[in-house]
Structure formats: structure tokens, C-alpha cells
Amino acid sequence: MLIVGAGLAGTATAIRLLRFARRPLEIVLLERRPDYRSAGVAYHREGNPWDHVFNIQAGRMSVFREDVLDFVRWANVEADRREWPARWARHEFAEQGPAPRRIFQDYLIDRLAEARREACPGVVLVEADGEAVDMEVRPTGVGVTVCRLSASGPGAGQGPHPCLLFAEHVVLATGLELREPPFASEVLTHPSFVRNPYSAAGVRKLVALPSEASVAIVGSVLSAYDSAGLLLRQGHTGRIHLVSRTGTMFRTYPADHEHGVLPLPCPRALLEPYRNRAEFVARVRSAWETACSTVARDHPGVHPAVIAERVAKAWEPYLPEAIERIPSAELRRLLDEFGTAIAAYRVGAVEYTMGVIERAMDPVAGPVRLVVGAVERITSAESGRLVVSVASAERRHTIEADLVVSNFGREWDYSRVGRPLWRNLLRRGIAVPHRRTGRGLEVDEHGTLLGPGGEPAGPVSAVGALREGDEFVRNGRTGAFAFNLASIKNQSIAVAARVVARLELREDGPAEDPRQFRGDVGDLAEEAVRGGFEEAVMLEVRRLATRTRRERELLDSRVDACIRSVDGRPAFPGNASSRDRLMRVAVNRAAVARLTDVSVTPRQLRRQLGIADAEEAGA
């Protein structure tokens, strides 16, 4: 089992595989950048100084959806604070409070180590450094060409030359790709230009900048606030220009904000036939204003700052049907134009980040100015400073700055990504850019990559940013929720469970190819509802959510006993029949569906699944 990419998505999937596997399995977790291991671009220490905090509250950062406060408990009880700065070393983390982004890497490392210790015998993890550059699907798996491979663990080797690894299944978890800003082609190597503010070099430039220097930050979304906030917290007094094409600013979460799901009615206006862009936008705006007014009237306990979030979340189940009515070309135009606004409606930021930005935007004395317009070009002046040319509907003007920070963002079109892996995967037809949105790749409902004809390209799954377009059109996930931690939690569960089930069925014999049993599994589950199927599902949910091997093994035995007695036969030890194996697949699928149900909050989920503690159960 090979996972390409050991950032958040890859690590979360490895944790689930280590927990779920019941038979010997070697999991290779491959990462091309050692500093990104268990972190990725968003959380690695060198690119996240202590003032960079999570955009959302600490209580929403657990890597386990079924264990809401795991991260907060870890930060307060388990984290090694010996090298933390005093203000954080003495800090008691709260569910609704902030937390520094860089400590998330330590959290993921600890949880991966725990999953490794508690894995079943024969289930091993190999952490390897190297870059996957090519893949070839074969009848029994995938051959993966890896450069600069070095690893530790059972079966690991070392070598400077490209080598071929063979895996029965591959999970692609390569994270966010850096987008090339076309307006900055002349200054990419200029010492006063920061292409990646989350790199160690980018952070050093920001920290070393004289306090009176003039700065232009391209973008006004959450990543731009990180750069501006870092400067302001270290006493920056010079002008900071936030250059935004749309002028969108994010909201500040109220201090007591808690994630919630409201049962709002379906916005029927969105399901009318698509006529044209102007008519559709007007229709959506009218339905949106009505929904927001309804929340304000019927749910007075919802803070005005998060009404938009509540409506956006409530609309998610209905968006796929609405999106089906929009022609692909129009859908792409709408996403390009309104993508930032959609993201701002769906999520806000904690006061720790937004407070310093909002105070600095005081129109009289604040050093921060919002400049609305599109950046056309950045050039170098004779003085050595950079000149940013901005165009808006009203006028064109220039900003001369000592430092320009680009938050132009990620590349979501994989046909433009220059890395060898993506060039080769697209050339071979193993990966296909998402046809409807152009964002991410074509995958099926299980996250399996689809080829040019819409058929599974092989035993290759995707987790994280690669599924952005599919999450949008299939599940209505908008903004960063199409590829961030919230989506990754569910994707890691579903992909790991499906991979383990397929490998186990393959071991049981060539006739047990799960593709043969798609109808049979559903029929068996429906037939078994009258028996002990429901009890087996709830036990399987608990098994999937359990961290200790001993308890998982006990639950596993109870699940098997339930399955053997579902059709009225006595529960007795012995080799599982074909029917029992298929029933186990049905039970597992039902359990995964319940564990990944996004129509409820994590706390509601825990109560529904019977895994809430006494305090939560009484809430």
C-alpha cells in the first residue's frame, strides 16, 4: 500500500489504514519534502511562525471527526511545550480559542505514532523520503517510479537512483500545488518578491523587513491576513496594501462560536432551469437574502456574523442538483468570478487573526489599506523597489513597494502543474482533469481516479485537494471546505476502509472481487435489517472509531459473531462463508456512511453513534 504525499491528507489516511487493517499490510508513506511530513504547506514549522494560528477554532482541528476535542486535549495534556515561546507555553487551549498552526505537525506525528503502536500484528508503516515521478497500472497493482528514495522500516532500502516500487493500491495525497502568477513573470527571482509566504525563505523576508517599509500583498483572503498579521504583530508601521480583485474581506468569528447545522428548506429557486448568468446570479442572490432573513428571524441565537456560514452549510445537500443544471463553461466562469466570495460566506477567521487586521484598517491612523482591482503586472523600478500595476473598473494605478508578497494561491488545474508525476499521469490517462469545473481530477464516489472514458483507471485513489471539483459537484462542498481538513477527515475514512476491504476480499480468493458484488452487498444489507445487521453496524462504527488494538479486536469478534447470526444461524467460530464476507463489506460500508455523515455536527454525530461521553450525551 503506497501513499504518495505525507502531509495532512496522507498522514490522516495512513492513520486510518493502520487502525482499520486486520491482516498483515505494509503501508509506505512517501514524501518528497521531509520538512512537509505530517504537515504539508499549511502546517510545517519553518513556514509557520508562532503568530500564524488556525483560521478556525482549535476545537475544530481534531483529525478525528468522531473525537471532537482530541486536538485540544493533546495540546493541553500531551504536547511537549519545552521549546514553545512563553505566551503559548503557558496558554490553556479552549475549544473556541486560537492555536498556533505549527504545533499541528507535532500533533499529527504523535497520532501517527500511536496508530502505528496500536496496529494489528503484521501491519507496518514505512516512512520514505522520495518523489514519485511516474506510474504504470498493471493487472495486479501499480508500478511507481520513485526518485531519491530513502526509507526506514521493515523492507526499506536506500538508493540515490530512480527505483520501481510495486503496490497493490496507491493513494495520491499530494496536497496543494503552487500556482504561477502570470503578472509576476519578470520578478519571480527579485529579492523583494515573496512568491511563497509559507516558505522558510518567505517568512525570513517578512521578519527581517524594516518596520517602516512599504508592502503590497496580492490577495485579501486568509493567507494574506497571515502575512499582514505577522508584520503588524512585530510592530510594522509602514503602509501595507491588500490588493484584491473583488475586495472581499472575511468575517470574524464571535468568541463563543460553535459549528452548527440548521435544517433550512431547499432553495427551490436554485433548481429552476438555467437561462443565463445574470438571471441565475439574481435568482441566487434573492434566495440567499431570503434564507439569511429566515435564519435571523427563526434562529435568534445565531450570531449575525455566522448567519452566512449557517446558510451556506444548510444549502450543501441541494447544490449538486442545482449545479447539474449549469453548463460546464458557465459553471467555470461562475467559480472564477465568485469563488472568493463563496469561500468568505462559508468560513470566517478567529479574532486573534482578524482583530489585528481590522484595527490596522482604521481609515485615519491604520497602516493597512484595501486596494480593489486586478494586478496586471509587477515590474522592478530603478530604485530597486517593485511597482505593482493595478486595474479596476474605474481606473488604473500603481503601487511602489519595498516588498511584494504574492498570495495568488494554489493551482487547481492539473494540466498546468509542471511536476513530472502529473505530466505522466495525465499522459497515461491515469488522471484526467475534472471536466465540469477544471478543478482537481475526475474521481468516482469512492475517490478512485477515473480515466478518459469514465472508467476506473486502476487501484489508485485520491484524497484532499485532488478532489476539489468532485466535492463541489457531488457533495456541494464550497470554498476551502472542498479540500481542507473537514473533507480530508471523511475522505481518509472512506478511502482507507474501502482499500482494506478490497485487499481482504482479494486475499479470500480470486472470486471475491468486490466489483462482482455491488448489487449483492446492498441486497444482503437490506435483507438483514430484520436481523442483527443494525447491531453489527453500530459495533463496526465503534471499531472504526477505536484507537486501541485490544478494544478493536474485541469489537471485531463481536461484529463477526453478529454477522454469523444475522440470518438466524448460530454464531460459532469457523471459516467465513462467501455470504459472511459480503455481509462484512455491507456492514463496513454502512458504518463508514454513518461515520462520515456531514448533515450533523461532530457532537451530534457522537450522540447518534452512541460514542458520546456523559457530558456530551446530556448536552
XYZ file of C-alpha atoms in Angstrom:
619
model
C 0.000 0.000 0.000
C 1.645 3.260 -1.153
C 0.544 6.744 -0.081
C 2.118 9.491 -2.214
C 2.333 12.570 -0.012
C 2.790 12.572 3.768
C 1.171 15.902 4.612
C -2.196 16.225 6.336
C -4.155 14.107 3.824
C -1.529 11.375 3.547
C -0.945 11.178 7.301
C -4.701 11.090 8.074
C -5.145 8.242 5.569
C -2.164 6.332 6.986
C -3.627 6.638 10.497
C -6.914 5.182 9.323
C -5.211 2.343 7.416
C -3.171 1.439 10.495
C -6.357 1.349 12.550
C -8.586 -0.444 10.053
C -6.285 -3.190 8.720
C -6.951 -6.558 10.365
C -4.375 -8.567 8.393
C -0.683 -8.018 7.556
C -0.219 -4.925 5.423
C 2.802 -2.772 4.588
C 1.952 0.924 4.273
C 4.593 3.084 2.610
C 4.147 6.802 3.309
C 6.199 8.651 0.688
C 7.114 12.336 0.962
C 9.328 14.346 -1.403
C 9.927 17.126 1.168
C 10.955 15.848 4.613
C 10.017 19.169 6.253
C 6.440 18.727 4.994
C 5.995 15.289 6.601
C 2.845 15.248 8.776
C 2.339 18.897 7.936
C 2.223 19.882 4.277
C 2.417 23.516 3.201
C -0.252 24.634 5.667
C 1.352 23.448 8.908
C 5.080 22.850 8.510
C 7.117 24.602 11.183
C 9.587 26.521 9.019
C 6.798 28.236 7.078
C 4.526 28.953 10.036
C 5.890 31.264 12.728
C 4.189 31.240 16.112
C 1.853 34.107 15.165
C 0.228 32.048 12.409
C -2.849 30.492 14.018
C -5.602 28.291 12.619
C -8.316 30.237 10.806
C -10.946 28.254 12.695
C -11.160 27.495 16.395
C -8.870 24.920 17.982
C -11.874 22.719 18.800
C -12.454 22.047 15.088
C -8.902 20.843 14.402
C -9.146 17.236 15.596
C -8.007 14.860 12.854
C -10.808 12.529 14.018
C -14.340 13.655 13.258
C -15.657 11.199 15.832
C -13.425 12.650 18.586
C -14.195 16.351 18.568
C -11.768 17.642 21.188
C -8.816 15.345 20.538
C -6.553 18.151 19.352
C -7.437 20.429 22.291
C -6.784 17.610 24.777
C -3.473 16.828 23.100
C -2.396 20.486 23.178
C -3.260 20.842 26.883
C -2.060 17.467 28.172
C 0.294 15.669 25.789
C 2.144 18.319 23.788
C 5.825 18.884 24.540
C 5.963 22.633 25.304
C 9.627 22.888 26.277
C 10.580 24.858 23.152
C 7.390 26.892 22.889
C 7.511 30.677 23.438
C 6.222 31.796 26.830
C 2.881 33.163 25.636
C 1.914 29.774 24.215
C 3.768 27.595 26.731
C 1.520 28.980 29.495
C -1.623 29.005 27.379
C -4.608 26.779 28.179
C -6.260 25.901 24.901
C -10.047 26.137 24.645
C -12.483 24.777 22.119
C -13.417 28.207 20.768
C -9.945 29.739 21.088
C -6.907 30.084 18.824
C -3.936 27.754 18.469
C -0.637 28.163 16.582
C -0.666 26.361 13.269
C 2.858 24.986 13.597
C 2.030 22.701 16.543
C -0.331 20.709 14.314
C 2.697 18.943 12.852
C 3.642 17.591 16.294
C 0.024 16.534 16.855
C -0.107 14.552 13.603
C 3.291 12.966 14.302
C 2.074 11.823 17.728
C -1.207 10.445 16.416
C 0.547 8.595 13.583
C 2.993 7.074 16.092
C 0.100 5.986 18.294
C -1.703 4.361 15.352
C 1.499 2.536 14.447
C 1.918 1.202 18.017
C -1.697 0.067 18.194
C -1.823 -1.570 14.740
C -2.554 -5.281 14.390
C 0.425 -7.673 14.139
C 1.956 -7.543 10.683
C 0.553 -4.109 9.886
C 3.655 -1.959 9.435
C 4.389 1.610 8.398
C 7.420 2.617 6.314
C 8.112 6.362 6.140
C 10.111 7.024 2.984
C 11.601 10.189 1.515
C 11.417 10.405 -2.256
C 9.423 11.748 -5.177
C 7.009 9.679 -7.223
C 7.528 10.710 -10.860
C 5.571 8.116 -12.838
C 3.057 5.273 -12.501
C 2.010 2.311 -14.588
C -1.166 0.373 -13.845
C -0.672 -3.372 -14.098
C -3.112 -6.295 -13.807
C -2.297 -6.854 -10.124
C -1.416 -3.357 -8.944
C 0.622 -0.274 -9.769
C 4.311 0.185 -10.554
C 5.540 3.530 -9.221
C 8.813 5.125 -10.276
C 10.410 6.965 -7.346
C 13.444 9.266 -7.356
C 15.800 9.782 -4.412
C 14.229 7.046 -2.321
C 15.398 6.573 1.243
C 13.397 4.893 3.939
C 13.411 3.237 7.332
C 11.326 0.323 8.487
C 10.686 -3.284 7.505
C 11.691 -3.957 3.920
C 13.119 -0.474 3.412
C 16.137 0.325 1.328
C 18.184 3.306 0.257
C 19.391 4.483 -3.086
C 20.082 7.713 -4.984
C 18.801 6.464 -8.339
C 15.218 6.067 -9.595
C 13.676 2.803 -8.481
C 10.437 0.980 -9.099
C 8.050 0.255 -6.221
C 5.110 -2.083 -6.639
C 1.895 -1.507 -4.702
C -1.436 -3.280 -4.728
C -3.074 0.110 -4.196
C -1.883 3.722 -4.388
C -3.402 6.731 -2.631
C -2.475 10.131 -4.056
C -2.366 12.761 -1.306
C -0.033 15.313 -2.875
C -1.608 18.415 -1.337
C -1.763 21.930 -2.719
C 0.187 22.839 -5.847
C 1.756 26.282 -6.181
C 0.221 28.424 -8.917
C 2.454 30.516 -11.120
C 1.383 34.199 -11.091
C 1.415 35.409 -14.730
C 1.666 39.048 -13.652
C 4.974 38.427 -11.828
C 6.992 36.630 -14.515
C 9.545 39.471 -14.599
C 10.214 39.493 -10.839
C 9.990 35.867 -9.696
C 13.654 35.901 -8.632
C 13.727 39.505 -7.426
C 14.911 39.774 -3.775
C 11.916 41.978 -2.927
C 9.353 39.493 -4.211
C 7.940 36.722 -1.994
C 6.409 34.011 -4.149
C 5.552 31.655 -1.295
C 4.847 33.327 2.073
C 4.660 29.861 3.704
C 8.245 29.001 2.820
C 11.139 29.412 5.245
C 12.693 31.992 2.881
C 9.412 33.903 2.637
C 8.993 34.044 6.404
C 12.594 35.250 6.833
C 11.986 38.149 4.440
C 8.850 39.206 6.281
C 10.509 39.008 9.693
C 13.618 40.919 8.529
C 11.692 43.734 6.836
C 12.244 47.230 8.325
C 9.174 48.387 10.213
C 8.729 51.498 8.064
C 8.894 49.634 4.735
C 6.034 49.748 2.246
C 4.433 46.372 1.458
C 1.976 45.171 -1.170
C 0.202 41.875 -0.513
C -1.579 40.400 -3.526
C -4.819 38.989 -2.126
C -7.217 39.808 0.694
C -8.173 36.339 1.846
C -6.996 34.307 4.807
C -3.445 33.620 3.601
C -2.944 37.343 3.026
C -4.028 38.018 6.609
C -1.282 35.713 7.841
C 1.385 37.825 6.135
C -0.145 41.137 7.203
C -0.733 39.910 10.767
C 2.865 38.710 11.090
C 4.140 42.163 10.116
C 1.701 44.020 12.382
C 2.433 41.884 15.445
C 6.118 42.654 15.147
C 5.383 46.397 15.152
C 5.214 47.248 11.468
C 4.276 50.905 10.881
C 4.771 51.274 7.120
C 1.915 51.138 4.638
C 0.521 47.648 3.871
C -1.612 47.412 0.728
C -4.003 44.436 0.481
C -4.667 44.184 -3.252
C -7.862 42.269 -4.009
C -9.632 41.711 -7.322
C -13.034 41.540 -5.578
C -12.424 43.458 -2.357
C -13.754 40.527 -0.321
C -12.932 40.569 3.385
C -13.583 37.629 5.695
C -15.732 37.765 8.825
C -14.551 37.429 12.409
C -15.989 34.535 14.367
C -17.716 35.550 17.605
C -15.825 34.475 20.718
C -18.336 31.743 21.590
C -18.842 30.477 18.033
C -19.641 26.794 17.690
C -20.144 24.955 14.428
C -23.781 24.124 13.805
C -26.118 22.706 11.151
C -29.551 24.256 10.613
C -32.392 22.363 8.885
C -33.282 25.029 6.306
C -35.735 24.275 3.475
C -34.468 23.515 -0.008
C -33.923 26.743 -2.024
C -36.286 25.767 -4.842
C -35.334 28.804 -6.922
C -31.879 27.274 -7.460
C -33.437 24.200 -9.079
C -35.105 26.091 -11.934
C -33.654 25.650 -15.437
C -30.502 27.666 -16.104
C -31.214 30.515 -18.511
C -28.240 32.827 -18.385
C -25.623 34.049 -15.975
C -27.285 37.351 -14.993
C -30.641 35.704 -14.341
C -29.040 32.902 -12.323
C -26.986 35.267 -10.160
C -30.073 37.381 -9.443
C -32.041 34.256 -8.548
C -29.339 33.013 -6.188
C -28.984 36.414 -4.558
C -32.720 36.640 -3.901
C -32.861 33.114 -2.442
C -29.778 33.849 -0.336
C -31.229 37.031 1.145
C -34.464 35.207 1.950
C -32.600 32.368 3.669
C -30.463 34.765 5.716
C -33.573 36.664 6.813
C -35.213 33.378 7.791
C -32.260 32.409 9.974
C -32.181 35.833 11.622
C -35.925 35.617 12.370
C -36.308 31.953 13.321
C -32.950 31.344 14.988
C -32.236 34.416 17.163
C -29.433 32.542 18.926
C -27.317 32.549 15.783
C -24.812 35.406 15.830
C -25.222 37.754 12.816
C -21.574 37.166 11.865
C -22.179 33.462 11.198
C -25.608 33.560 9.537
C -23.900 33.269 6.144
C -21.983 30.212 7.308
C -25.164 28.546 8.549
C -26.976 29.154 5.250
C -24.052 28.003 3.109
C -23.790 24.788 5.144
C -27.553 24.161 5.012
C -27.558 24.563 1.225
C -24.827 21.981 0.611
C -27.175 18.968 0.190
C -29.160 20.826 -2.505
C -26.276 22.284 -4.510
C -25.413 19.172 -6.574
C -28.886 19.179 -8.142
C -28.645 22.912 -8.838
C -25.150 22.559 -10.303
C -26.347 19.844 -12.717
C -28.443 22.489 -14.486
C -25.491 24.792 -15.204
C -23.471 24.267 -18.420
C -19.820 23.465 -17.696
C -18.410 26.612 -19.324
C -20.803 28.761 -17.326
C -20.020 26.858 -14.131
C -16.311 27.571 -14.538
C -16.979 31.259 -15.142
C -19.145 31.467 -12.029
C -16.489 29.762 -9.904
C -13.748 32.028 -11.229
C -15.781 35.148 -10.529
C -17.408 34.237 -7.236
C -15.030 31.642 -5.764
C -13.555 34.065 -3.225
C -16.969 35.337 -2.166
C -18.243 31.761 -1.762
C -15.264 30.968 0.448
C -15.914 34.065 2.575
C -19.574 33.112 3.079
C -18.667 29.573 4.124
C -15.912 30.280 6.660
C -14.589 33.102 8.827
C -11.486 33.541 10.944
C -10.735 33.751 14.648
C -10.421 37.112 16.367
C -6.710 36.544 17.035
C -6.098 36.941 13.304
C -8.870 39.302 12.282
C -8.668 41.658 15.251
C -5.178 42.913 14.412
C -6.128 43.305 10.726
C -9.360 45.183 11.432
C -7.668 47.561 13.867
C -4.931 48.252 11.344
C -7.524 49.129 8.690
C -8.673 52.198 10.628
C -9.178 54.781 7.856
C -7.440 57.553 9.816
C -4.450 56.004 11.590
C -4.240 52.407 10.396
C -1.352 51.289 8.166
C -3.430 48.777 6.152
C -5.346 49.796 3.026
C -7.601 47.629 0.882
C -6.970 48.220 -2.820
C -9.685 46.794 -5.092
C -8.525 45.763 -8.541
C -6.705 43.105 -10.531
C -2.909 43.026 -10.592
C -1.840 43.341 -14.224
C 1.924 43.418 -13.882
C 4.734 43.672 -11.349
C 7.979 45.242 -12.517
C 11.234 46.399 -10.997
C 11.917 50.127 -10.569
C 15.365 51.740 -10.866
C 15.314 52.269 -7.107
C 15.240 48.512 -6.575
C 11.665 48.622 -5.340
C 8.803 46.872 -7.111
C 5.961 48.534 -8.983
C 2.544 46.862 -8.865
C 0.147 47.874 -11.658
C -3.498 47.532 -10.586
C -6.588 47.883 -12.784
C -10.142 48.303 -11.554
C -13.370 49.151 -13.332
C -12.837 52.839 -12.556
C -9.115 53.377 -13.075
C -5.577 52.066 -13.362
C -2.924 52.958 -10.824
C 0.413 51.783 -9.445
C 1.788 50.932 -6.016
C 5.523 51.151 -5.366
C 6.614 48.831 -2.551
C 9.755 47.679 -0.784
C 8.336 44.152 -0.639
C 5.609 42.391 -2.616
C 4.044 39.222 -1.192
C 2.073 37.043 -3.591
C -0.884 35.112 -2.210
C -2.008 34.296 -5.737
C -2.931 30.886 -4.443
C -2.908 27.277 -5.445
C -3.044 25.693 -8.884
C -6.251 23.692 -9.211
C -5.861 22.875 -12.926
C -3.607 19.811 -13.016
C -2.931 20.206 -16.730
C -0.859 23.249 -15.712
C 1.108 21.572 -12.918
C 4.686 21.094 -14.071
C 5.768 18.235 -11.809
C 6.739 15.014 -13.636
C 4.183 12.926 -11.753
C 1.236 14.923 -13.058
C 2.569 15.229 -16.588
C 2.971 11.450 -16.712
C -0.351 10.585 -15.047
C -2.249 12.799 -17.485
C -0.242 11.480 -20.448
C -1.036 7.882 -19.493
C -4.721 8.613 -18.874
C -4.460 7.516 -15.231
C -5.580 11.011 -14.206
C -7.999 13.337 -16.020
C -8.690 16.973 -15.052
C -12.184 17.439 -13.630
C -14.352 18.072 -16.670
C -17.120 20.170 -15.149
C -15.076 22.575 -13.058
C -11.450 22.190 -14.207
C -10.552 21.917 -10.512
C -8.871 18.754 -9.361
C -9.327 15.361 -11.019
C -12.106 13.051 -12.145
C -12.899 10.521 -9.410
C -15.820 8.228 -8.637
C -17.934 8.315 -5.489
C -15.219 6.409 -3.616
C -12.349 8.700 -4.664
C -10.936 6.273 -7.274
C -9.293 8.025 -10.234
C -11.246 7.784 -13.491
C -9.702 7.535 -16.934
C -10.661 9.388 -20.138
C -13.640 7.090 -20.722
C -15.004 7.499 -17.199
C -13.885 4.039 -16.078
C -11.678 3.406 -13.008
C -8.070 3.985 -14.092
C -6.790 1.323 -11.701
C -6.300 0.778 -7.973
C -5.451 4.469 -7.471
C -7.384 6.694 -5.044
C -7.185 10.407 -4.263
C -7.528 12.325 -1.001
C -7.547 16.078 -0.407
C -7.130 18.897 -2.932
C -7.191 16.489 -5.896
C -10.926 16.033 -5.279
C -11.928 19.703 -5.125
C -14.146 19.758 -8.221
C -15.787 16.448 -7.386
C -16.533 17.545 -3.816
C -18.223 20.629 -5.206
C -20.454 18.989 -7.813
C -21.103 15.734 -5.913
C -21.448 16.966 -2.305
C -21.984 20.710 -2.606
C -18.846 21.466 -0.574
C -17.909 25.092 -1.233
C -14.814 27.211 -0.703
C -11.937 25.633 1.184
C -14.345 23.013 2.561
C -13.926 21.210 -0.766
C -10.342 20.293 0.139
C -9.495 21.223 3.730
C -9.384 19.251 6.997
C -13.166 18.855 7.139
C -13.237 16.984 3.816
C -9.986 15.129 4.436
C -11.327 13.622 7.674
C -14.158 11.927 5.795
C -12.155 11.057 2.691
C -9.440 9.364 4.742
C -12.030 7.174 6.490
C -13.823 6.195 3.286
C -10.694 5.538 1.210
C -8.900 3.559 3.933
C -11.953 1.430 4.684
C -12.576 0.676 1.012
C -8.929 -0.179 0.306
C -8.734 -2.530 3.303
C -11.992 -4.235 2.284
C -10.793 -4.743 -1.301
C -7.440 -6.152 -0.205
C -9.111 -8.517 2.259
C -11.564 -9.759 -0.368
C -8.705 -10.301 -2.806
C -6.884 -12.412 -0.205
C -10.004 -14.538 0.210
C -9.754 -15.717 -3.382
C -9.979 -14.528 -6.980
C -13.750 -14.959 -6.993
C -14.086 -12.378 -4.249
C -13.503 -9.343 -6.472
C -15.789 -6.720 -4.868
C -16.770 -5.339 -8.268
C -18.822 -8.505 -8.761
C -20.855 -7.858 -5.624
C -22.073 -4.263 -5.867
C -25.691 -5.359 -6.085
C -25.289 -8.354 -3.781
C -23.892 -6.249 -0.917
C -26.854 -3.884 -0.988
C -29.341 -6.748 -1.252
C -27.763 -8.537 1.690
C -27.830 -5.411 3.845
C -31.481 -4.775 3.036
C -32.378 -8.394 3.699
C -30.511 -8.374 7.015
C -32.163 -5.309 8.503
C -34.679 -7.587 10.183
C -31.893 -9.425 11.978
C -28.774 -8.233 13.743
C -27.472 -6.043 10.937
C -28.091 -2.786 12.802
C -26.269 -4.077 15.870
C -23.343 -5.167 13.691
C -23.172 -1.720 12.064
C -23.051 0.078 15.413
C -20.312 -2.268 16.629
C -18.392 -1.654 13.402
C -18.723 2.110 13.901
C -17.182 1.735 17.337
C -14.413 -0.465 15.916
C -13.531 2.111 13.248
C -13.503 4.871 15.882
C -11.425 2.976 18.458
C -7.755 3.819 18.992
C -6.524 0.776 20.953
C -5.807 -2.572 19.306
C -7.196 -4.644 22.168
C -10.594 -2.965 22.060
C -10.712 -3.136 18.251
C -10.031 -6.870 18.353
C -12.821 -7.415 20.872
C -15.234 -5.375 18.762
C -14.099 -7.204 15.633
C -15.030 -10.533 17.212
C -18.418 -9.181 18.226
C -19.061 -7.873 14.707
C -18.219 -11.283 13.232
C -20.499 -13.010 15.732
C -23.330 -10.640 14.830
C -22.837 -11.252 11.129
C -22.838 -15.030 11.533
C -26.143 -14.826 13.405
C -27.827 -12.274 11.138
C -29.761 -14.847 9.112
C -30.728 -16.880 12.165
C -27.783 -19.292 12.157
C -25.985 -19.798 15.497
C -22.812 -17.755 15.991
C -19.891 -20.180 16.055
C -16.205 -19.947 15.124
C -15.119 -21.157 11.715
C -14.135 -20.062 8.263
C -16.281 -17.252 6.952
C -18.584 -18.146 4.103
C -18.848 -16.047 0.967
C -22.106 -14.676 2.341
C -20.465 -13.691 5.607
C -17.637 -11.934 3.785
C -20.087 -9.951 1.696
C -22.129 -9.142 4.778
C -18.990 -7.828 6.425
C -18.494 -5.498 3.431
C -22.104 -4.313 3.736
C -21.695 -3.676 7.466
C -18.457 -1.786 6.898
C -19.971 0.402 4.179
C -22.940 1.265 6.358
C -20.635 2.105 9.267
C -18.451 4.333 7.076
C -21.545 6.152 5.780
C -22.627 6.912 9.338
C -19.181 7.960 10.469
C -18.873 10.407 7.556
C -22.374 11.905 7.749
C -21.927 15.679 7.283
C -25.603 16.523 7.790
C -24.890 16.721 11.523
C -22.190 18.344 13.631
C -19.428 16.147 15.114
C -21.087 16.364 18.545
C -24.457 15.341 17.120
C -22.699 12.523 15.290
C -21.172 11.201 18.503
C -24.588 11.149 20.183
C -26.177 9.403 17.207
C -23.440 6.779 17.120
C -23.570 6.133 20.858
C -19.939 7.141 21.433
C -20.519 10.444 23.242
C -19.282 10.832 26.787
C -21.679 11.577 29.642
C -21.332 15.356 29.351
C -21.994 15.363 25.597
C -24.890 12.933 25.880
C -26.661 15.269 28.301
C -25.982 18.426 26.281
